[in-house]
Amino acid sequence: METVLLTIVLLPLLAALIAGLGGPWIGRAGAHTVTILGVAASCALSVWVLHGLVWGDLERFDATIYTWAAIGDLTFEIGFLVDRLTAVMMTTVTFVSLMVHIYTIGYMHDDPGYQRFFSYIALFTFAMLMLVMSNNLLQLFFAWEAVGLVSYLLIGFWFTRESAIFANLKAFLVNRVGDLGLLLGIAVLAAGFGTLHYGELFEAVAAAPDQTVNLLGAGEWSLITVACILIFIGCMGKSAQMPLHVWLPDSMEGPTPISALIHAATMVTAGIFLVARLSPVYEYSAVALTVVLVVGALTAFLMGLIGLVQNDIKRVVAYSTLSQLGYMTAALGASAYAAGIYHLFTHAFFKALLFLGAGSVIIALHHEQDMRKMGGLARHMPVTYLTMLLGTLALVGFPAFSGFFSKDAIIESVGYAAGPFASAAYWLLVLSVFVTALYSFRLLFLVFHGDDRVDPHAKAHLHESPWVVTLPLVLLAIPSVIIGWPTVGPMVFGDFFLQDGSMMRGEALSTLAVGYTGVAGFIAHAFVTPPLYLAFLGFVAAWYFYIFRPEQREAVRGPLRPLEVVLERKYGFDWLYIDVFAAGSRAVARGLWKGGDGAVIDDGLVNGTARVVGQVAGAVRQLQTGYLYHYAFAMIVAVLLLVAFFVVRTMMV
């Protein structure tokens, strides 16, 4: 087992090194061949591990591979924990990554950085596998940072563009804020329980859940609550939850394949995975779970609203990702960890499909991304259109599609959750269903239906994308449609994650599981709940305003213009961070530089001292004339002054 796991992890790393360092010796074809074979082998082995854990005789694996340091009782190790949660993540990451690798052959065909890009995405896959397979928090943190590093390289892949440099710097800085919280949370757990190993940590927490810590002199706080909130701050950065969400839409500056990989299966899912992995710890802090629930529900609703006013096709899908990550986070806050991970699982397929489908449109239109310059593409790009239609139906939660099962499970779980904010969170998620349907079908209608607004030059060469682009779309569309039927029962309502203790199950999901009667019953239940009808209402609204009566948009837009301005400004978060925090910090730094360093230190102390010495020396230098009679005169004057001094002193006595 250990050999298989090392092979799964190291094959993408080896492929990345060969593609990145091979240069002219392997060429472009060699770069994509070696990376695709490496990721494909990791995917096949991951599927074998998942099959063995679920249907075969493989046992849960938890072992240290290498111990590289020990300080007292605290050891720093490289090790693997592979249970059903890990196996699901491994399979999802490698499958989506494989589709992205194949797709990249067509999308990046003419790019001069072709080999570098394949090296980066293979390295990205390696870092994410190390993260999900780790059995301790220190290894997870190193992999967490590696994922962030490669995302920085990929977002700024086209480094000659100012917008790309700004985007990757923004992602880097925002994630530094979150990662500081994660590191502090890990330190609190290590100090309180003396271990970084998951299994040992869970046992120690269960044995002593009431430990407290004095928080900056503000009284005694639950150590677990402090640690969980700090760790969740790290998850907010990586999984782009409010208010640390601002980097994700700008990550669209990277090539479309990496947008799909970041948004679907790798970086943004890391925070969701970590909270689920630490569910035995989070279950001891109702306060931390409430924070998670509120942040997730607000993100799901508010970020979806911004998607309504976006005109860039990739940014609409990006804000959709933010909203769906909010759903996953809300599920975690309701202790419905299985529902959150299940939505991560289904979302990976249809969100990768939507991003790659958007990339197919962008290729066909010579890298045009403004939906206002599209329209009527369905007859020109039937495969892209059909697969994006299926992905859209999964995203909005159309009954029987994969997204329907996972999203409805989350909404119902939050509806059963206890706590002062559970009801408000439930209705925010319900309203988000309408918003999701509205922006999703708005995209579909603007791009593939309605009036033809395509540039004549682009239209003259308009055709379906090559098979290396459409094949991944078809392969992703299949699970987007059917994966929910065989998996929702065991993974959400069954004991799939309970048999080997992968995750805890909260009261809300346990209550919901009691009433689960099967897939058909779950679908039938949707017809007596609000989400299905709100999704249909969103579809009707999009059809009315973008197909049937597009002129009515202006009539509605007038009264809603203040709200539109707020959404276009993204609630002012960019203004706050860029114009207030960043610009304010630069202004303070400039003031310290010019006022403190320049005026006080350089001009006052250093140069000022030199000037005073020079002035004194200049004055004294006037006394050194070189004429003997000047010196004699000075000596006579000095003697007379001394005589006068002693005479006056004698008279006073």
XYZ file of N, CA, C and O in Angstrom, residues 15 27 172 183 324 328 333 409 437 481 524 528 613:
52
model
N 6.740 13.915 -13.428
C 6.323 14.419 -14.735
C 6.537 15.929 -14.827
O 6.968 16.444 -15.873
N 10.662 18.421 -26.003
C 9.777 19.177 -26.869
C 8.374 19.319 -26.309
O 8.049 18.843 -25.216
N -1.736 36.148 -3.755
C -0.657 35.873 -2.806
C -0.887 36.600 -1.484
O -0.798 36.005 -0.408
N -1.701 28.933 10.414
C -0.479 28.601 11.152
C -0.668 28.819 12.653
O -0.232 27.989 13.472
N -21.023 28.555 -4.764
C -21.105 27.127 -4.452
C -20.185 26.740 -3.304
O -20.506 25.857 -2.501
N -20.985 24.741 0.358
C -20.183 23.711 1.030
C -19.821 24.143 2.445
O -19.904 23.346 3.394
N -20.726 24.110 8.549
C -21.179 24.810 9.751
C -22.393 24.193 10.385
O -22.627 24.353 11.586
N -29.343 18.347 -0.481
C -28.925 17.747 0.787
C -28.385 18.811 1.733
O -28.650 18.782 2.947
N -29.845 30.070 -10.666
C -30.546 29.787 -11.922
C -30.562 31.012 -12.828
O -30.394 30.893 -14.051
N -24.099 14.439 -14.974
C -25.491 14.015 -15.131
C -25.836 12.849 -14.215
O -26.852 12.873 -13.515
N -38.667 13.086 -5.472
C -40.073 13.439 -5.262
C -40.218 14.496 -4.178
O -41.074 15.396 -4.267
N -41.981 19.365 -3.217
C -42.747 19.986 -2.132
C -41.879 20.947 -1.326
O -42.221 21.318 -0.209
N 29.135 69.707 12.370
C 30.590 69.533 12.502
C 31.320 70.372 11.461
O 32.338 71.021 11.730
